[in-house]
Short mmCIF file of C-alpha atoms in Angstrom, two decimals:
data_model
loop_
_atom_site.label_atom_id
_atom_site.label_comp_id
_atom_site.label_asym_id
_atom_site.label_seq_id
_atom_site.Cartn_x
_atom_site.Cartn_y
_atom_site.Cartn_z
CA MET A 246 8.87 14.37 6.69
CA LYS A 247 9.28 12.90 3.31
CA ARG A 248 8.12 9.45 2.50
CA VAL A 249 10.27 8.11 -0.30
CA GLY A 250 10.15 4.93 -1.74
CA ILE A 251 12.55 2.95 -3.79
CA THR A 252 12.13 0.92 -6.78
CA GLY A 253 14.66 -1.67 -8.03
CA GLN A 254 15.20 -1.09 -3.72
CA ALA A 255 16.80 -4.66 -3.29
CA GLY A 256 19.11 -3.52 -6.29
CA PHE A 257 22.84 -2.51 -6.48
CA ILE A 258 22.05 1.04 -6.19
CA GLY A 259 18.65 0.58 -4.57
CA GLN A 260 19.75 -1.29 -1.58
CA HIS A 261 22.58 1.49 -1.25
CA LEU A 262 20.05 4.16 -1.20
CA PHE A 263 17.84 2.72 1.26
CA ASN A 264 20.67 2.11 3.66
CA TYR A 265 21.84 5.65 3.40
CA LEU A 266 18.43 7.59 4.12
CA GLY A 267 18.26 4.92 6.98
CA THR A 268 20.98 6.92 8.62
CA LYS A 269 19.00 10.02 8.61
CA ASP A 270 16.64 11.83 10.84
CA GLU A 271 13.10 9.51 11.11
CA GLN A 272 11.75 13.08 11.44
CA GLN A 273 13.18 13.96 8.14
CA ILE A 274 13.20 11.23 6.07
CA CYS A 275 10.42 7.97 6.37
CA ARG A 276 11.63 5.02 3.98
CA VAL A 277 8.42 3.14 2.25
CA PRO A 278 9.68 -0.17 1.45
CA PHE A 279 9.17 -1.58 -2.07
CA GLU A 280 9.67 -5.14 -3.38
CA ARG A 281 9.96 -6.49 -6.66
CA ALA A 282 6.23 -8.09 -6.87
CA LEU A 283 4.63 -4.71 -6.45
CA PHE A 284 5.25 -4.48 -10.14
CA GLU A 285 3.12 -7.28 -11.39
CA ASP A 286 0.00 -6.16 -8.95
CA ALA A 287 -1.74 -2.97 -10.04
CA ASP A 288 -3.52 -2.67 -7.39
CA ARG A 289 -0.91 -3.02 -5.08
CA LEU A 290 1.68 -0.49 -7.12
CA ALA A 291 -1.32 1.75 -7.03
CA THR A 292 -1.47 1.65 -3.10
CA TRP A 293 2.30 1.80 -2.37
CA VAL A 294 2.74 5.07 -5.41
CA ALA A 295 0.06 6.73 -3.23
CA SER A 296 2.07 6.64 0.02
CA CYS A 297 5.02 8.35 -1.45
CA ASP A 298 5.83 11.59 -1.56
CA VAL A 299 9.03 10.77 -3.53
CA ILE A 300 9.64 7.79 -5.68
CA VAL A 301 13.30 6.99 -7.02
CA HIS A 302 12.90 4.67 -9.74
CA ILE A 303 15.70 2.98 -10.31
CA ALA A 304 14.54 -1.15 -10.75
CA ALA A 305 15.41 -1.81 -14.38
CA MET A 306 16.92 -4.57 -16.27
CA ASN A 307 21.02 -3.93 -17.33
CA ARG A 308 21.73 -7.00 -19.25
CA HIS A 309 20.55 -9.83 -21.25
CA GLU A 310 21.47 -12.18 -23.96
CA ASP A 311 18.38 -10.72 -26.49
CA PRO A 312 18.56 -6.25 -25.97
CA GLN A 313 15.30 -5.82 -27.13
CA VAL A 314 13.93 -7.91 -23.83
CA ILE A 315 16.00 -5.38 -22.09
CA TYR A 316 14.12 -1.96 -24.15
CA ASP A 317 11.01 -3.94 -23.47
CA THR A 318 11.13 -4.61 -19.76
CA ASN A 319 12.71 -0.99 -19.06
CA VAL A 320 9.98 0.88 -20.71
CA GLY A 321 6.92 -1.69 -19.36
CA LEU A 322 8.26 -0.37 -15.69
CA VAL A 323 7.94 3.03 -16.53
CA LYS A 324 4.56 2.84 -17.85
CA LYS A 325 3.35 0.36 -14.75
CA LEU A 326 4.67 3.61 -12.87
CA ILE A 327 3.20 6.23 -14.56
CA ALA A 328 0.02 3.80 -14.77
CA ALA A 329 -0.28 3.57 -11.07
CA CYS A 330 0.03 7.43 -10.46
CA GLU A 331 -2.80 8.15 -13.19
CA ALA A 332 -5.14 5.27 -11.11
CA THR A 333 -4.68 7.30 -7.46
CA ALA A 334 -4.50 10.74 -9.29
CA SER A 335 -0.49 11.07 -7.16
CA LYS A 336 1.43 13.80 -8.11
CA PRO A 337 4.60 12.22 -6.19
CA LYS A 338 8.25 13.80 -7.42
CA ILE A 339 9.65 11.39 -9.18
CA ILE A 340 13.54 11.24 -9.62
CA PHE A 341 14.14 8.98 -12.44
CA SER A 342 17.68 7.40 -12.43
CA SER A 343 19.06 7.62 -16.37
CA SER A 344 22.29 6.59 -17.93
CA THR A 345 24.97 8.27 -20.26
CA GLN A 346 24.30 5.19 -22.03
CA GLU A 347 20.98 7.37 -23.41
CA GLU A 348 23.82 8.99 -25.82
CA GLN A 349 24.79 6.03 -27.01
CA ASP A 350 23.15 3.33 -29.93
CA ASN A 351 22.27 0.79 -27.65
CA LEU A 352 18.69 -0.20 -26.73
CA TYR A 353 19.46 -0.16 -22.89
CA GLY A 354 20.41 3.44 -23.67
CA GLN A 355 17.12 3.91 -25.64
CA SER A 356 15.05 2.31 -23.40
CA LYS A 357 16.23 4.63 -20.51
CA LYS A 358 16.11 7.99 -22.80
CA ASP A 359 12.29 6.79 -23.92
CA GLY A 360 11.46 6.06 -20.37
CA ARG A 361 12.36 9.33 -19.72
CA GLU A 362 10.46 10.98 -21.80
CA LEU A 363 7.14 9.18 -21.31
CA LEU A 364 7.86 10.49 -17.70
CA GLU A 365 8.30 14.08 -18.55
CA GLN A 366 5.08 13.75 -20.76
CA TRP A 367 3.07 12.52 -17.73
CA ALA A 368 4.70 15.25 -15.52
CA ALA A 369 3.80 17.90 -18.43
CA SER A 370 0.22 16.71 -18.46
CA SER A 371 -0.74 16.15 -14.35
CA GLY A 372 1.46 18.48 -13.03
CA GLY A 373 3.80 16.22 -11.64
CA SER A 374 7.41 16.61 -10.76
CA LEU A 375 9.88 14.72 -12.59
CA THR A 376 14.23 15.19 -11.75
CA SER A 377 16.00 13.10 -13.99
CA LEU A 378 19.73 12.09 -13.45
CA LEU A 379 22.33 11.21 -15.93
CA ILE A 380 24.45 8.80 -14.04
CA PRO A 381 27.87 7.51 -15.40
CA ASN A 382 29.15 3.97 -14.48
CA VAL A 383 28.81 3.39 -10.77
CA PHE A 384 30.94 0.99 -8.74
CA GLY A 385 31.11 0.32 -4.97
CA PRO A 386 30.47 -2.67 -2.67
CA PHE A 387 28.12 -5.36 -3.36
CA GLY A 388 27.41 -5.07 -6.90
CA LYS A 389 26.50 -8.16 -8.92
CA PRO A 390 29.44 -9.59 -10.66
CA PHE A 391 29.03 -9.72 -14.30
CA TYR A 392 26.20 -7.54 -14.04
CA ASN A 393 26.31 -4.07 -12.43
CA SER A 394 29.97 -3.43 -13.56
CA PHE A 395 33.67 -4.41 -14.66
CA VAL A 396 34.46 -3.77 -11.02
CA ALA A 397 32.34 -5.95 -9.51
CA THR A 398 33.51 -8.86 -11.92
CA PHE A 399 37.35 -8.00 -11.32
CA CYS A 400 37.12 -8.17 -7.46
CA HIS A 401 35.08 -11.32 -7.51
CA LEU A 402 37.24 -12.96 -9.36
CA LEU A 403 40.45 -11.76 -7.71
CA ASN A 404 38.57 -13.18 -4.52
CA ASN A 405 37.68 -16.44 -5.88
CA GLY A 406 40.23 -17.73 -7.77
CA GLY A 407 39.60 -15.93 -10.91
CA THR A 408 41.93 -14.50 -13.72
CA PRO A 409 39.99 -11.02 -14.71
CA GLU A 410 40.93 -10.03 -18.02
CA VAL A 411 41.23 -6.70 -20.32
CA HIS A 412 39.08 -7.44 -23.55
CA GLN A 413 38.72 -3.62 -24.35
CA ASP A 414 41.02 -0.81 -22.62
CA ALA A 415 39.63 2.18 -22.16
CA GLU A 416 39.17 5.30 -20.13
CA VAL A 417 36.00 4.94 -18.31
CA SER A 418 34.42 7.66 -16.14
CA LEU A 419 33.32 6.49 -12.68
CA ILE A 420 31.30 7.69 -9.72
CA TYR A 421 31.36 5.66 -6.20
CA VAL A 422 28.08 4.33 -4.89
CA ASN A 423 28.36 6.59 -1.80
CA ASP A 424 28.98 9.72 -3.96
CA LEU A 425 25.70 8.83 -5.86
CA VAL A 426 23.40 8.25 -3.35
CA ALA A 427 24.45 11.47 -1.89
CA HIS A 428 23.13 13.31 -5.39
CA PHE A 429 20.06 11.52 -5.03
CA PHE A 430 19.69 12.36 -1.42
CA GLU A 431 20.01 16.02 -2.52
CA HIS A 432 17.13 15.94 -4.69
CA ILE A 433 14.99 13.89 -2.85
CA THR A 434 15.16 16.72 -0.14
CA ASN A 435 15.13 20.18 -2.18
CA GLY A 436 12.31 21.95 -3.39
CA GLU A 437 12.68 21.63 -7.14
CA SER A 438 9.58 21.09 -8.95
CA GLY A 439 8.65 20.76 -12.69
CA VAL A 440 10.52 18.71 -15.15
CA ASN A 441 14.23 18.83 -14.62
CA PHE A 442 17.25 16.81 -15.71
CA HIS A 443 20.52 16.75 -14.39
CA LYS A 444 24.00 15.46 -15.99
CA ILE A 445 25.49 13.80 -12.59
CA PRO A 446 29.56 14.29 -12.96
CA ALA A 447 31.79 11.63 -12.57
CA PRO A 448 34.56 12.10 -10.31
CA VAL A 449 37.09 9.83 -11.44
CA GLN A 450 38.57 8.92 -14.54
CA GLN A 451 40.28 5.62 -15.15
CA SER A 452 41.13 3.18 -17.89
CA VAL A 453 40.04 -0.65 -17.06
CA ARG A 454 43.50 -1.82 -16.83
CA GLN A 455 44.69 1.07 -14.47
CA VAL A 456 41.61 0.02 -11.85
CA LEU A 457 42.70 -3.61 -12.51
CA LYS A 458 46.13 -3.05 -11.48
CA LYS A 459 44.89 -1.04 -8.21
CA LEU A 460 42.71 -3.96 -7.59
CA GLU A 461 45.90 -6.54 -7.95
CA GLY A 462 47.51 -4.38 -5.45
CA PHE A 463 45.12 -4.52 -3.18
CA LYS A 464 44.91 -8.56 -3.20
CA THR A 465 48.97 -8.52 -3.18
CA ALA A 466 49.20 -6.32 0.41
CA TYR A 467 46.05 -7.14 1.79
CA VAL A 468 44.72 -10.73 1.15
CA GLU A 469 48.02 -12.51 0.52
CA ASN A 470 50.17 -10.05 3.13
CA GLY A 471 47.20 -8.86 5.42
CA GLN A 472 48.72 -5.11 5.00
CA VAL A 473 46.38 -2.25 4.52
CA PRO A 474 47.55 -0.51 1.34
CA ASP A 475 47.80 3.19 0.61
CA ILE A 476 44.27 4.40 0.77
CA SER A 477 45.16 8.19 1.24
CA GLU A 478 43.25 9.06 -2.10
CA ALA A 479 39.53 8.95 -2.16
CA PHE A 480 39.63 6.76 -4.64
CA ASP A 481 41.73 4.77 -3.47
CA LYS A 482 39.73 3.67 -0.28
CA ASP A 483 36.54 3.68 -2.14
CA LEU A 484 37.83 0.72 -4.65
CA PHE A 485 39.46 -0.83 -1.53
CA ASN A 486 36.62 -1.16 0.48
CA THR A 487 34.57 -2.29 -2.96
CA PHE A 488 37.06 -4.79 -3.09
CA THR A 489 37.32 -6.23 0.42
CA SER A 490 33.20 -6.91 0.32
CA TYR A 491 34.09 -9.45 -2.10
CA ILE A 492 36.15 -11.72 0.36
CA PRO A 493 34.95 -14.43 1.49
CA LYS A 494 33.95 -14.18 5.28
CA ASP A 495 36.10 -17.92 5.97
CA TYR A 496 39.12 -15.62 5.31
CA PHE A 497 38.90 -14.29 8.93
CA PRO A 498 40.30 -14.83 11.68
CA ARG A 499 43.65 -14.18 10.59
CA LYS A 500 46.17 -14.99 13.03
CA PHE A 501 49.16 -12.91 13.89
CA VAL A 502 52.71 -14.33 13.66
CA LYS A 503 54.06 -14.61 16.83
CA HIS A 504 57.46 -14.32 18.02
CA THR A 505 59.27 -15.61 20.95
CA ASP A 506 62.64 -16.00 22.97
CA ASN A 507 63.43 -16.19 26.77
CA ARG A 508 62.67 -12.59 27.17
CA GLY A 509 58.76 -13.09 25.90
CA ALA A 510 56.84 -12.88 22.88
CA PHE A 511 56.20 -9.95 20.08
CA VAL A 512 53.50 -9.76 17.36
CA GLU A 513 53.14 -7.30 14.68
CA ILE A 514 49.84 -6.26 14.66
CA MET A 515 49.30 -4.11 11.69
CA ARG A 516 51.06 -2.53 8.57
CA ALA A 517 49.77 0.18 6.69
CA GLY A 518 50.37 2.12 3.99
CA THR A 519 48.01 4.84 5.27
CA SER A 520 47.81 6.60 8.33
CA GLY A 521 45.12 6.28 10.66
CA GLN A 522 44.36 5.94 14.71
CA SER A 523 45.28 2.99 16.88
CA SER A 524 43.58 2.61 20.44
CA TYR A 525 42.84 -0.22 22.92
CA SER A 526 40.38 -1.37 25.25
CA THR A 527 39.76 -3.64 28.06
CA THR A 528 36.88 -5.61 28.23
CA VAL A 529 35.14 -7.66 31.58
CA PRO A 530 33.56 -11.10 31.13
CA GLY A 531 30.47 -10.93 29.66
CA ILE A 532 30.00 -7.43 28.75
CA THR A 533 29.59 -6.51 24.48
CA ARG A 534 31.27 -3.70 22.97
CA GLY A 535 30.18 -2.12 19.54
CA ASN A 536 26.86 -2.60 17.46
CA HIS A 537 27.24 -0.28 15.36
CA TYR A 538 28.35 0.31 11.55
CA HIS A 539 30.78 2.15 9.34
CA THR A 540 29.84 3.35 5.55
CA ARG A 541 33.13 4.41 4.95
CA LYS A 542 35.87 3.76 7.36
CA VAL A 543 38.48 0.61 7.37
CA GLU A 544 38.36 -0.98 10.70
CA ARG A 545 40.85 -4.10 12.20
CA PHE A 546 40.06 -5.60 15.52
CA ALA A 547 42.64 -8.19 16.99
CA VAL A 548 42.84 -9.60 20.22
CA ILE A 549 45.85 -9.85 22.31
CA SER A 550 44.51 -11.17 25.61
CA GLY A 551 41.58 -13.44 26.75
CA LYS A 552 38.78 -14.68 24.63
CA ALA A 553 36.35 -12.74 22.02
CA CYS A 554 33.32 -13.51 20.36
CA ILE A 555 33.10 -11.07 17.21
CA LYS A 556 29.52 -10.71 15.00
CA LEU A 557 29.02 -9.18 12.24
CA ARG A 558 25.78 -8.54 9.91
CA LYS A 559 25.11 -6.30 7.17
CA VAL A 560 22.66 -3.93 7.69
CA ASN A 561 19.08 -4.34 6.45
CA THR A 562 20.15 -8.69 6.11
CA ASP A 563 19.70 -11.18 8.40
CA LYS A 564 22.64 -13.42 9.14
CA VAL A 565 24.97 -13.10 11.18
CA TYR A 566 28.97 -14.01 11.07
CA GLU A 567 30.33 -15.19 14.38
CA PHE A 568 34.30 -14.90 14.52
CA TYR A 569 35.77 -16.63 17.55
CA LEU A 570 39.43 -15.72 19.16
CA ASP A 571 42.17 -16.19 21.50
CA GLY A 572 44.72 -14.17 22.69
CA ASN A 573 47.04 -18.08 23.22
CA GLU A 574 46.89 -17.04 19.34
CA PRO A 575 46.82 -13.78 18.49
CA ALA A 576 44.62 -12.86 15.69
CA TYR A 577 42.25 -9.89 13.96
CA VAL A 578 39.15 -9.26 11.81
CA ASP A 579 38.45 -6.79 9.83
CA MET A 580 35.23 -4.62 9.68
CA PRO A 581 33.28 -4.60 6.37
CA ILE A 582 31.28 -1.39 5.80
CA TRP A 583 27.49 -1.54 6.09
CA TYR A 584 28.33 -4.68 8.53
CA THR A 585 27.22 -3.62 11.99
CA HIS A 586 29.29 -5.19 14.68
CA ASN A 587 30.40 -6.00 17.98
CA ILE A 588 33.02 -7.67 20.51
CA THR A 589 32.24 -9.88 23.27
CA ASN A 590 34.18 -11.24 26.39
CA ILE A 591 33.35 -14.79 26.75
CA GLY A 592 36.05 -15.67 28.85
CA ASP A 593 36.64 -15.93 32.51
CA ASP A 594 39.18 -13.05 32.54
CA GLU A 595 39.73 -9.28 31.04
CA LEU A 596 39.66 -9.08 26.67
CA ILE A 597 42.24 -6.52 25.78
CA THR A 598 41.86 -5.56 22.00
CA LEU A 599 43.66 -3.44 19.88
CA PHE A 600 41.85 -1.65 17.32
CA TRP A 601 43.07 0.39 14.35
CA ILE A 602 41.04 2.19 11.86
CA ASN A 603 42.06 4.53 8.83
CA GLU A 604 40.86 7.96 9.98
CA PRO A 605 41.17 9.43 13.82
CA TYR A 606 37.56 10.12 15.30
CA ASP A 607 35.75 13.31 14.92
CA PRO A 608 32.59 13.88 16.64
CA GLU A 609 31.66 16.19 13.69
CA ASP A 610 31.77 13.66 11.46
CA PRO A 611 31.53 10.03 13.28
CA ASP A 612 30.66 7.76 10.76
CA THR A 613 29.15 5.89 13.19
CA TYR A 614 25.78 4.46 13.12
CA PHE A 615 24.57 2.35 16.24
CA GLU A 616 22.46 -0.57 15.18
CA SER A 617 22.52 -3.87 17.32
CA VAL A 618 23.63 -7.39 15.48
CA ASP A 619 21.56 -9.37 17.11
#
């Protein structure tokens, strides 16, 4: 078992890596929690460092009005990490998150390059192990708008009444955060030692304007018309899951249009530009289904008969969102990735729920992780 700590655990990439490691066998990975305050307390930082077999150093400042502050902060964090290792004679495997901006003429990129070289000197002199990863532009759910990436900014603006603008259109190398943390996991678990440097390939090349056009299409199809767009391509699915993570939770539940005549009623449950699997369940009063989350699947719960309470909670957070649905006014709620969710029959009669998910269930790769909402 490897004891793994992540500096910057609460940040965009850090939280995704922390959660990803949480899906692994506890006999393989033990997560050692990190909090930002450790960098302000040398003794606590030293204790934390000594408890780790592997440290993934992600903590860094990306933006500030004074570039020198960015440089001083990032190099300073590396120096504190090295000092903690030296104070405890610890030799954890350090995985350093660098950036393709090392190759550019700016102080953020310089801070990454100089930080990497300091860690290389530590590893060489102490007999420690360092793996540096040169990372392209990262996008994914829960990124901080106006800070982590232009994708986060565009998604935030489109879902909150803003209007994204392209000030400089250019080809951008992109990697989805789920793919990136899989690279981290590979280097956490492999037997590589010594000083190593790897450039993470960017699976996608897109212009800023192309990305915006796709996101605007998602807003029209999904937010305005309730239709899941064509997400058959991996990048489109990843971008769609990123986009939906910025939709305010009060967007749900969404009521269906119910057509009624002398024969009865008709309700269209799902319209999608992509393939998927539909199913339904019946649930007796008082019973709860679910209590699991997905990391990639797009899923819809549609209550067509009975009364239900649907609950959502983002993994590793405490806030629970509740949605009440009644089959007399058929409605749906879509399940965001990384949100554990359940559905409870709160009525006196049988609950009938229709489920749609964008990929058929595969027992060899279910992408289903059990965790109670409450």
